[in-house]
Short mmCIF file of C-alpha atoms in Angstrom, two decimals:
data_model
loop_
_atom_site.label_atom_id
_atom_site.label_comp_id
_atom_site.label_asym_id
_atom_site.label_seq_id
_atom_site.Cartn_x
_atom_site.Cartn_y
_atom_site.Cartn_z
CA MET A 6 85.24 325.99 263.15
CA SER A 7 84.91 322.78 261.42
CA SER A 8 86.57 323.21 257.86
CA VAL A 9 85.08 322.47 254.48
CA VAL A 10 86.94 319.80 251.99
CA ASN A 11 86.81 320.78 248.51
CA PRO A 12 85.11 317.74 247.13
CA SER A 13 86.75 318.98 243.22
CA LYS A 14 90.29 317.98 245.14
CA SER A 15 89.62 315.27 247.69
CA GLU A 16 87.67 313.24 245.35
CA ASP A 17 88.06 311.10 242.13
CA PRO A 18 85.57 311.87 239.57
CA PRO A 19 82.65 309.76 239.68
CA SER A 20 83.12 307.05 236.43
CA SER A 21 80.68 306.11 233.87
CA SER A 22 80.08 302.76 234.96
CA SER A 23 79.14 303.92 238.81
CA SER A 24 76.61 306.67 237.01
CA SER A 25 72.52 305.59 237.02
CA SER A 26 72.16 307.18 233.44
CA GLU A 27 74.83 303.96 232.20
CA ARG A 28 72.85 301.26 233.96
CA ARG A 29 73.72 298.29 231.89
CA ARG A 30 70.68 296.62 230.36
CA ILE A 31 69.50 293.32 231.21
CA GLU A 32 70.30 290.87 228.59
CA GLN A 33 69.56 287.27 227.63
CA LEU A 34 73.03 285.89 228.14
CA PRO A 35 74.24 283.36 224.45
CA GLU A 36 73.72 279.99 224.50
CA ASP A 37 77.18 278.33 224.43
CA VAL A 38 77.54 280.49 227.34
CA VAL A 39 74.52 279.27 229.54
CA ASN A 40 75.23 275.45 228.45
CA ARG A 41 78.75 276.05 230.10
CA ILE A 42 77.14 277.35 233.30
CA ALA A 43 74.80 274.49 233.02
CA ALA A 44 77.45 271.94 232.80
CA GLY A 45 79.38 273.48 235.50
CA GLU A 46 76.49 272.36 237.93
CA VAL A 47 76.81 268.87 237.06
CA ILE A 48 80.33 268.08 236.30
CA HIS A 49 82.70 269.67 239.08
CA ARG A 50 85.81 267.87 238.52
CA PRO A 51 86.64 264.11 236.86
CA SER A 52 85.02 262.01 239.43
CA SER A 53 81.60 264.08 239.23
CA ALA A 54 81.92 263.30 235.24
CA LEU A 55 82.73 259.68 236.08
CA LYS A 56 79.64 259.38 238.69
CA GLU A 57 77.46 259.96 235.67
CA LEU A 58 79.01 258.16 233.37
CA LEU A 59 78.78 255.28 235.90
CA GLU A 60 75.29 255.35 236.00
CA ASN A 61 74.83 255.51 232.53
CA SER A 62 76.49 252.28 231.95
CA LEU A 63 74.27 250.78 234.95
CA ASP A 64 70.96 251.91 233.41
CA ALA A 65 71.97 250.03 230.08
CA GLN A 66 72.15 246.73 232.09
CA SER A 67 75.95 246.49 232.23
CA THR A 68 77.70 243.67 233.81
CA GLN A 69 81.02 244.58 233.41
CA ILE A 70 82.69 248.35 233.36
CA GLU A 71 86.15 248.86 232.98
CA ILE A 72 87.68 252.56 234.16
CA GLN A 73 90.53 254.29 232.86
CA LEU A 74 92.16 257.18 233.74
CA ARG A 75 95.02 259.34 232.43
CA ASP A 76 96.27 262.25 235.19
CA GLY A 77 93.73 261.71 237.31
CA GLY A 78 90.65 261.70 234.56
CA LEU A 79 91.49 265.16 233.50
CA LYS A 80 93.99 264.22 230.43
CA THR A 81 91.79 261.28 229.72
CA LEU A 82 88.65 259.22 231.56
CA GLN A 83 87.23 256.15 229.68
CA ILE A 84 84.61 253.99 230.63
CA SER A 85 83.76 250.76 228.75
CA ASP A 86 80.74 248.58 229.27
CA ASN A 87 78.74 245.61 227.70
CA GLY A 88 75.55 247.43 228.42
CA SER A 89 72.50 247.80 225.27
CA GLY A 90 74.40 250.40 223.13
CA ILE A 91 73.18 253.13 221.50
CA LEU A 92 71.54 252.67 218.29
CA ARG A 93 73.56 254.55 215.15
CA GLU A 94 70.21 256.88 214.61
CA ASP A 95 70.59 258.12 218.37
CA PHE A 96 74.05 259.28 217.83
CA PRO A 97 72.93 262.69 216.46
CA VAL A 98 71.06 263.43 219.61
CA VAL A 99 72.87 261.44 222.64
CA CYS A 100 74.37 264.41 223.85
CA ARG A 101 71.78 266.84 223.67
CA ARG A 102 70.64 268.17 226.49
CA HIS A 103 67.14 267.24 227.88
CA THR A 104 67.48 263.77 225.51
CA THR A 105 66.76 260.59 227.48
CA SER A 106 65.63 256.96 227.35
CA LYS A 107 64.76 257.24 230.53
CA ILE A 108 61.39 258.98 230.94
CA THR A 109 58.49 259.89 227.73
CA LYS A 110 56.28 261.97 230.25
CA TYR A 111 55.88 264.13 233.55
CA SER A 112 53.78 261.45 234.95
CA ASP A 113 57.09 259.04 234.59
CA LEU A 114 58.57 260.92 237.44
CA GLN A 115 56.33 259.36 239.78
CA GLU A 116 58.04 255.99 239.83
CA ILE A 117 61.69 255.68 238.50
CA PRO A 118 63.54 252.71 238.07
CA THR A 119 66.61 254.51 236.43
CA PHE A 120 69.42 256.48 238.21
CA GLY A 121 69.56 259.27 235.90
CA PHE A 122 66.34 260.76 233.73
CA ARG A 123 67.29 264.26 232.98
CA GLY A 124 69.18 263.75 229.82
CA GLU A 125 71.94 266.51 231.34
CA ALA A 126 75.50 264.33 232.18
CA LEU A 127 76.91 263.72 228.47
CA ALA A 128 75.56 266.82 227.60
CA SER A 129 77.18 268.49 230.08
CA VAL A 130 80.43 266.59 229.67
CA THR A 131 80.85 267.74 226.02
CA HIS A 132 80.85 271.58 226.76
CA VAL A 133 83.37 271.22 229.21
CA ALA A 134 85.46 268.53 227.41
CA ARG A 135 86.08 266.71 224.16
CA VAL A 136 84.25 263.91 223.87
CA SER A 137 84.03 260.37 221.45
CA ILE A 138 81.23 257.71 221.46
CA THR A 139 81.79 254.15 220.20
CA SER A 140 78.70 251.48 220.46
CA MET A 141 77.18 248.65 219.46
CA THR A 142 73.55 247.09 219.86
CA ALA A 143 72.79 242.79 219.77
CA ASN A 144 71.42 243.95 216.27
CA GLN A 145 74.40 245.80 214.75
CA ASN A 146 76.77 243.91 212.31
CA CYS A 147 79.27 246.81 213.86
CA ALA A 148 80.18 249.44 216.07
CA TYR A 149 79.40 253.06 215.49
CA ARG A 150 81.46 255.82 216.26
CA ALA A 151 81.33 259.96 216.62
CA SER A 152 82.78 262.69 218.39
CA TYR A 153 81.04 265.65 220.30
CA ARG A 154 81.50 269.18 220.88
CA ASP A 155 78.52 271.62 223.15
CA GLY A 156 76.49 268.30 222.41
CA GLU A 157 76.66 268.20 218.89
CA ILE A 158 78.56 265.61 216.79
CA ILE A 159 81.42 266.81 215.17
CA SER A 160 81.42 266.00 211.30
CA LYS A 161 83.01 267.61 208.33
CA ASP A 162 80.34 267.07 206.26
CA PRO A 163 77.03 269.35 208.15
CA ASN A 164 75.14 267.52 205.86
CA ARG A 165 75.97 264.31 207.33
CA CYS A 166 76.10 264.32 211.17
CA GLU A 167 76.35 260.74 211.77
CA ALA A 168 78.08 258.21 213.78
CA LEU A 169 80.83 256.21 211.46
CA PRO A 170 81.08 252.72 211.30
CA CYS A 171 83.91 251.20 212.99
CA ALA A 172 85.24 247.92 214.45
CA GLY A 173 83.95 247.32 218.14
CA VAL A 174 82.01 244.73 220.31
CA LYS A 175 78.68 244.97 222.12
CA GLY A 176 78.34 248.11 224.43
CA THR A 177 79.57 251.30 224.93
CA GLN A 178 83.12 253.38 225.09
CA ILE A 179 82.80 256.95 226.26
CA ARG A 180 86.51 258.82 225.94
CA VAL A 181 86.53 262.03 227.45
CA GLU A 182 90.11 263.72 226.85
CA ASP A 183 90.78 267.31 227.99
CA MET A 184 88.66 267.91 230.92
CA PHE A 185 88.28 272.15 231.81
CA TYR A 186 90.41 272.61 228.64
CA ASN A 187 87.71 275.86 228.10
CA VAL A 188 87.41 276.85 231.82
CA PRO A 189 90.29 276.80 233.15
CA ILE A 190 89.15 278.44 235.93
CA ARG A 191 87.92 275.12 237.06
CA LEU A 192 91.46 273.43 236.66
CA GLN A 193 93.27 276.25 238.69
CA ALA A 194 90.40 274.67 241.72
CA LEU A 195 91.66 271.36 241.71
CA ARG A 196 94.91 270.21 243.43
CA SER A 197 96.55 267.45 242.32
CA TYR A 198 96.06 264.32 239.37
CA SER A 199 96.58 262.19 242.79
CA GLU A 200 93.84 263.78 244.45
CA GLU A 201 91.62 263.66 241.54
CA TYR A 202 92.68 259.92 241.25
CA ASN A 203 91.76 259.05 244.70
CA ARG A 204 88.10 260.45 243.85
CA CYS A 205 87.46 258.68 241.22
CA LEU A 206 88.40 255.69 242.77
CA ASP A 207 86.09 256.78 245.85
CA VAL A 208 83.61 256.58 243.27
CA VAL A 209 84.01 253.02 241.79
CA SER A 210 84.35 251.76 245.05
CA ASN A 211 81.09 252.91 246.19
CA TYR A 212 79.02 251.76 243.12
CA ALA A 213 80.74 248.18 243.15
CA ILE A 214 79.79 247.80 246.59
CA HIS A 215 76.23 248.53 245.94
CA ASN A 216 76.12 246.90 242.80
CA THR A 217 77.80 243.56 243.13
CA ASN A 218 76.01 241.67 240.31
CA VAL A 219 78.59 243.69 238.36
CA ARG A 220 82.33 243.83 237.45
CA PHE A 221 83.92 246.85 238.29
CA SER A 222 87.68 247.54 237.66
CA CYS A 223 89.84 250.73 237.44
CA LYS A 224 93.20 251.70 236.57
CA LYS A 225 95.45 254.46 235.89
CA MET A 226 95.83 254.45 232.17
CA GLY A 227 99.00 252.52 230.61
CA SER A 228 99.30 250.47 233.88
CA SER A 229 98.99 247.08 233.89
CA LYS A 230 97.37 246.38 237.59
CA ASN A 231 93.98 247.78 238.29
CA ASP A 232 93.56 249.44 241.71
CA ILE A 233 89.95 248.11 241.74
CA ASN A 234 88.68 244.73 240.88
CA THR A 235 85.65 242.85 241.47
CA MET A 236 83.99 240.27 239.79
CA ALA A 237 80.21 240.17 239.13
CA ARG A 238 78.72 237.60 242.07
CA GLY A 239 75.30 238.27 242.28
CA LYS A 240 73.36 240.26 244.70
CA SER A 241 73.38 239.19 248.47
CA LEU A 242 74.51 240.50 251.56
CA GLU A 243 77.51 237.97 251.97
CA ASN A 244 78.52 239.52 248.10
CA VAL A 245 78.66 243.50 249.76
CA LYS A 246 81.18 241.98 251.98
CA ILE A 247 83.17 239.76 249.59
CA ALA A 248 83.42 243.31 247.84
CA ILE A 249 84.30 245.52 250.80
CA ARG A 250 86.89 243.11 251.50
CA THR A 251 88.19 242.92 248.06
CA ILE A 252 87.95 246.73 247.81
CA HIS A 253 88.79 247.90 251.56
CA GLY A 254 90.82 244.84 252.81
CA ARG A 255 90.39 242.08 255.54
CA LYS A 256 90.69 243.91 258.32
CA ILE A 257 88.24 246.83 257.88
CA ALA A 258 85.93 243.96 255.91
CA GLN A 259 86.18 241.92 259.66
CA GLU A 260 84.96 245.23 261.55
CA LEU A 261 81.58 245.15 260.12
#
């Protein structure tokens, strides 16, 4: 004869979370959570942030791009170029999502001559790191600087959210610090500073080989030696070979 199990003795009472009457309501996520999730889809590690910033520099018609990194780019990632720069009046919106100078209407998507166009890169970085921008255009008498958090300028005076004048040269310098300071789980997924630095070197190497009309340099912050240092030679197959030889060495270049 089969025995009957008394459920009151062998099973725990159902928790309130498993009860259908306690089912959680569908709610819209707060904007800061949405933006941080969106940033994680674009910025996975320092090298992905560097890729986005490099493309911005190239789209600005830069002929010289310098990168410096500390702790694989996690502590500091700084990129400086001699491109067209950012107008002072554009500083308040430059790090907001979907702000861009690349397109103005949907039909522009049919023919895009630039790397990026969605206006996601800088916005995403500001949601996972501390960002400061210094920039000067050819027509300005001085450079301007501003710091950003969550897409907006950080200002002590909420009525004057604008860039402040400073010394500088034509072009733009973007400094990214303490990457993923507010996303600790992302930091835990990264292995080491050296691996992240090597990933950044790979990104710079690839862009340097495909853009031989631009001078690229990359090094660890505080070091006197560049780990990548190419010259701007113009676009040609021969100059691509020279760039490969400069970056990867003569032996690899000879095998191509």
